[in-house]
PDB file of C-alpha atoms in Angstrom:
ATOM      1  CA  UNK A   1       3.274 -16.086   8.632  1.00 87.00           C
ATOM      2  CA  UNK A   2       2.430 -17.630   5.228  1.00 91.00           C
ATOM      3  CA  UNK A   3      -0.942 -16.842   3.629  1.00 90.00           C
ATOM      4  CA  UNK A   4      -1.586 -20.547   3.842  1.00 93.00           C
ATOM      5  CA  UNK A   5      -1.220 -20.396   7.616  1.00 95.00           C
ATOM      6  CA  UNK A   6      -3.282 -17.125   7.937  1.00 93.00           C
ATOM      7  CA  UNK A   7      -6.162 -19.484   5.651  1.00 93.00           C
ATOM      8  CA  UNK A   8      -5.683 -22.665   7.820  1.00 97.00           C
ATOM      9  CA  UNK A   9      -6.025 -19.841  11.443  1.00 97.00           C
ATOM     10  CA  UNK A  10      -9.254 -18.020   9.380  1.00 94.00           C
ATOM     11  CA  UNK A  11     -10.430 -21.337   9.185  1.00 96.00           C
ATOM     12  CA  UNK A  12     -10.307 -22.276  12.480  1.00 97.00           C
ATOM     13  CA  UNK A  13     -11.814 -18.878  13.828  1.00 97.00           C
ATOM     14  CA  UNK A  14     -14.590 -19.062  11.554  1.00 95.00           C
ATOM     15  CA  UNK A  15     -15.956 -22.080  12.848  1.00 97.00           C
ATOM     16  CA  UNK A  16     -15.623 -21.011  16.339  1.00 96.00           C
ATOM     17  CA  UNK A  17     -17.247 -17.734  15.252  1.00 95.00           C
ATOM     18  CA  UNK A  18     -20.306 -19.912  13.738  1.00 95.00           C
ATOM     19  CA  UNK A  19     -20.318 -21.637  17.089  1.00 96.00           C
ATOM     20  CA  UNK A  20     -19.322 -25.153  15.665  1.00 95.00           C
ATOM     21  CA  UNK A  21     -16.045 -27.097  16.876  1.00 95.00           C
ATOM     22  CA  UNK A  22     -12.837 -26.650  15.047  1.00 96.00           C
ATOM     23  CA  UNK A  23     -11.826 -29.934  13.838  1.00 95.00           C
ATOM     24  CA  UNK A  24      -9.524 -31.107  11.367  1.00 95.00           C
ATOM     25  CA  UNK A  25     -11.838 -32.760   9.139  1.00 95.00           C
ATOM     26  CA  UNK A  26     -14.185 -29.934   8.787  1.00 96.00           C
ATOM     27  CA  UNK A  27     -11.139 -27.850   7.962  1.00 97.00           C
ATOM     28  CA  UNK A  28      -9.927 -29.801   5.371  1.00 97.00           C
ATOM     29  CA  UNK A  29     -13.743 -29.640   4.345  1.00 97.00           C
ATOM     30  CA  UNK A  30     -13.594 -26.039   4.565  1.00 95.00           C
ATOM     31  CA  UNK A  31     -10.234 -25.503   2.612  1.00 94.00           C
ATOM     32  CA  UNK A  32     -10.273 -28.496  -0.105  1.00 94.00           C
ATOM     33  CA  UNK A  33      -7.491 -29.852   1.525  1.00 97.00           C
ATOM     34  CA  UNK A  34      -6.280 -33.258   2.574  1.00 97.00           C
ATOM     35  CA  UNK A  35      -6.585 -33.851   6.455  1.00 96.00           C
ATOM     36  CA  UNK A  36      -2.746 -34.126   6.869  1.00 96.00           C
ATOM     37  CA  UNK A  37      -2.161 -31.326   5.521  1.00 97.00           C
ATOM     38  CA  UNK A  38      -4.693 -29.692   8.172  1.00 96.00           C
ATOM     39  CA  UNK A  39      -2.522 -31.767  11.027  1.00 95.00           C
ATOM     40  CA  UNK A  40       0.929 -30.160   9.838  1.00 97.00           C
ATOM     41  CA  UNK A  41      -0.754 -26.713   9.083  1.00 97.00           C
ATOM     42  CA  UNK A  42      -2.283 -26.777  12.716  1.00 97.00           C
ATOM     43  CA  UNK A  43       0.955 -27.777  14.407  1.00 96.00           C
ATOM     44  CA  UNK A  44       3.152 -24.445  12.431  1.00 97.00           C
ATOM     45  CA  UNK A  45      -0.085 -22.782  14.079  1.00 98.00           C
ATOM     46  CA  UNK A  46       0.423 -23.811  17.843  1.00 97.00           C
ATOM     47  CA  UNK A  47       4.234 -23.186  17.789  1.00 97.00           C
ATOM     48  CA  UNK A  48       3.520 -19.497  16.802  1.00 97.00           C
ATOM     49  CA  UNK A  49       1.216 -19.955  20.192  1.00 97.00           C
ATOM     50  CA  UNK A  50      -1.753 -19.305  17.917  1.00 98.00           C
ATOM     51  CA  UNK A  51      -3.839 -22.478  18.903  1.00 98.00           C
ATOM     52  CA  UNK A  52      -3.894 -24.903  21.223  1.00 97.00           C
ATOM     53  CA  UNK A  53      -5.005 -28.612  20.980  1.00 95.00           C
ATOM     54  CA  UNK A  54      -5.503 -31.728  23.402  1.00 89.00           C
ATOM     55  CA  UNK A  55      -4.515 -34.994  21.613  1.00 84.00           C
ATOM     56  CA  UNK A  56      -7.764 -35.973  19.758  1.00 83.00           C
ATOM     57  CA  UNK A  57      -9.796 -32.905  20.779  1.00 88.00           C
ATOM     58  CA  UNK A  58     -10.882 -29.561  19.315  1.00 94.00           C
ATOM     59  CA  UNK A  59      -8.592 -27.437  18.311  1.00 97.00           C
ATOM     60  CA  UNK A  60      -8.801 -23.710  19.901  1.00 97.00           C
ATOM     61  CA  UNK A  61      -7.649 -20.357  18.999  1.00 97.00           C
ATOM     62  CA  UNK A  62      -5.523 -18.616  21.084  1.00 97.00           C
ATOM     63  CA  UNK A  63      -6.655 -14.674  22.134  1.00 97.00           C
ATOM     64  CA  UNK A  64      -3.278 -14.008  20.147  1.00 97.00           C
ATOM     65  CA  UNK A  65      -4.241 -16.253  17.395  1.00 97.00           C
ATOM     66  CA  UNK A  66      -7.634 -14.517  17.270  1.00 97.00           C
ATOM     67  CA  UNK A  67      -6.830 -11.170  16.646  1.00 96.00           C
ATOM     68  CA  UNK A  68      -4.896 -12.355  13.837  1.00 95.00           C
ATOM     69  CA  UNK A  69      -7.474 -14.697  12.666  1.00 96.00           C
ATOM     70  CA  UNK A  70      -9.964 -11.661  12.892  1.00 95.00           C
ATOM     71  CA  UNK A  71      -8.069  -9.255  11.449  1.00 93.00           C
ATOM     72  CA  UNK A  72      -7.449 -11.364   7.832  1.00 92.00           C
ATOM     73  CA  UNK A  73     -11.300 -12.412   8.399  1.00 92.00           C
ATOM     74  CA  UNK A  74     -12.072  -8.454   8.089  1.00 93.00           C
ATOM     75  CA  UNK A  75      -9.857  -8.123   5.441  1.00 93.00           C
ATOM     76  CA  UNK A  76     -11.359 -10.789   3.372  1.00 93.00           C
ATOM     77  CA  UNK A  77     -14.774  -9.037   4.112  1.00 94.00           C
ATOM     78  CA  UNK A  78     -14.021  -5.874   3.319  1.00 96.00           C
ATOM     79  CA  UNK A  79     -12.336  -7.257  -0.065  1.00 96.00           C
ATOM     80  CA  UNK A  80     -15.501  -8.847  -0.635  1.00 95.00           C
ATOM     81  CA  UNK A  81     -18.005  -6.363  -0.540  1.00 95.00           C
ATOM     82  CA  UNK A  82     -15.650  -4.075  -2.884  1.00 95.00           C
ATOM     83  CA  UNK A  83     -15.980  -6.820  -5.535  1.00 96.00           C
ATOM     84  CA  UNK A  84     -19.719  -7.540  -4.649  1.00 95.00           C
ATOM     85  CA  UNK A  85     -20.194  -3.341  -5.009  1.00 93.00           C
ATOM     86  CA  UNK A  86     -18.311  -3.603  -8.636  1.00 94.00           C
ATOM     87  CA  UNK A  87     -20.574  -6.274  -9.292  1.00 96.00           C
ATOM     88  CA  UNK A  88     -18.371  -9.597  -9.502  1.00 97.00           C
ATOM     89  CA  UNK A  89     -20.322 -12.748  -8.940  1.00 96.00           C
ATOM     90  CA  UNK A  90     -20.555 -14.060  -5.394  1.00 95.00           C
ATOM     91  CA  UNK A  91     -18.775 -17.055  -5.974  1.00 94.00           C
ATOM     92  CA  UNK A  92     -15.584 -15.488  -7.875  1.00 96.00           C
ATOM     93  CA  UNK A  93     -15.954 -12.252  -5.057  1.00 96.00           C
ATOM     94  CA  UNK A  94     -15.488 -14.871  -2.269  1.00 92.00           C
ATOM     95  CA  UNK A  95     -12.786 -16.606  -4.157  1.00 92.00           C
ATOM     96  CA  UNK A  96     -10.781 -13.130  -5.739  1.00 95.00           C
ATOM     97  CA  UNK A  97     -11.123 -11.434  -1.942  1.00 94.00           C
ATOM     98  CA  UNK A  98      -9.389 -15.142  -0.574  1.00 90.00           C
ATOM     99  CA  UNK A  99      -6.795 -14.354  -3.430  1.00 90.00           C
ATOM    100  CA  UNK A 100      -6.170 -10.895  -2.361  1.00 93.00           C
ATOM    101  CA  UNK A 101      -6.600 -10.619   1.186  1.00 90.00           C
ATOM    102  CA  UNK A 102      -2.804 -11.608   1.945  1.00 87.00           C
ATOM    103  CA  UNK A 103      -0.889  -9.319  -0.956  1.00 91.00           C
ATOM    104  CA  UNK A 104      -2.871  -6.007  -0.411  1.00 93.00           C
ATOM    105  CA  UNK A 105      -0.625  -3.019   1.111  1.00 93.00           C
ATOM    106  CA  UNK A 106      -2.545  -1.375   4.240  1.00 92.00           C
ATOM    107  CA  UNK A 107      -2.828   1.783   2.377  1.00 95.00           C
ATOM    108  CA  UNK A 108      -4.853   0.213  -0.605  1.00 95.00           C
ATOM    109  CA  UNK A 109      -7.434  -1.326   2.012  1.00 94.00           C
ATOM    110  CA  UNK A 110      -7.796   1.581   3.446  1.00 94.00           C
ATOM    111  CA  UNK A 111      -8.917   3.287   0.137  1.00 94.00           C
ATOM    112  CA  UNK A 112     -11.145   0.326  -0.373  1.00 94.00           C
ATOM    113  CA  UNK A 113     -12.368   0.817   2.961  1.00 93.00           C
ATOM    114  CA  UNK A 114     -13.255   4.105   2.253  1.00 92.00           C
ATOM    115  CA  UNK A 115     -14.716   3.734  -1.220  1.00 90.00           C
ATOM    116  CA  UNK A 116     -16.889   1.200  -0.009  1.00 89.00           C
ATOM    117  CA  UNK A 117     -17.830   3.223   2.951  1.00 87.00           C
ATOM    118  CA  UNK A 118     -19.117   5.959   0.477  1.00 82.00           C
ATOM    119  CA  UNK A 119     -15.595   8.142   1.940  1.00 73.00           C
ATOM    120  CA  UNK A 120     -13.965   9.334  -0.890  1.00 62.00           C
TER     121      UNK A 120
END
């Protein structure tokens, strides 16, 4: 999967998460994208089986699609705090860990993990 779809499927589980529907305009909101490309994003999404969506309804993550969607949202968390701890601004952390999130090797998150953790 791209790291454009894994953004567009963190999207939509974040919203859910936060209790609020997944829609397409609140996605392009979320993303600083233009709605269509929210439409096409979402529709490479459900033929992976990784949402589902009525016509003209909320869009829903599958359980699949969810422990996907969770796993990049820990990732970007964990990237986070790491750039929070070294003392990057919030707004470039949130950005930098977005950045990173898809190109970091599991062994080098699981050093951050640990360094963050206090593990060396």
């Amino acid at each position: 999967m791209t790291q454009s779809l894994e953004d567009y499927l963190e999207a939509v589980y974040v919203l859910i998460e936060n209790g609020k529907p997944a829609l397409v305009r609140d996605i392009a909101k979320m993303l600083s994208v233009k709605m269509p490309s929210v439409v096409k994003a979402i529709h490479e999404l459900k033929k992976l089986q990784l949402v589902t969506q009525e016509p003209y309804s909320n869009i829903e993550i599958t359980s699949k699609g969810a422990q996907l969607a969770k796993l990049v949202r820990d990732r970007h968390t964990l990237l986070r705090t790491f750039l929070l701890k070294l003392g990057v601004s919030e707004k470039n952390a949130d950005k930098d860990a977005c950045l990173m999130e898809h190109i970091l090797s599991a062994e080098t998150l699981d050093k951050i993990r640990s360094f963050t953790e206090g593990k060396r």
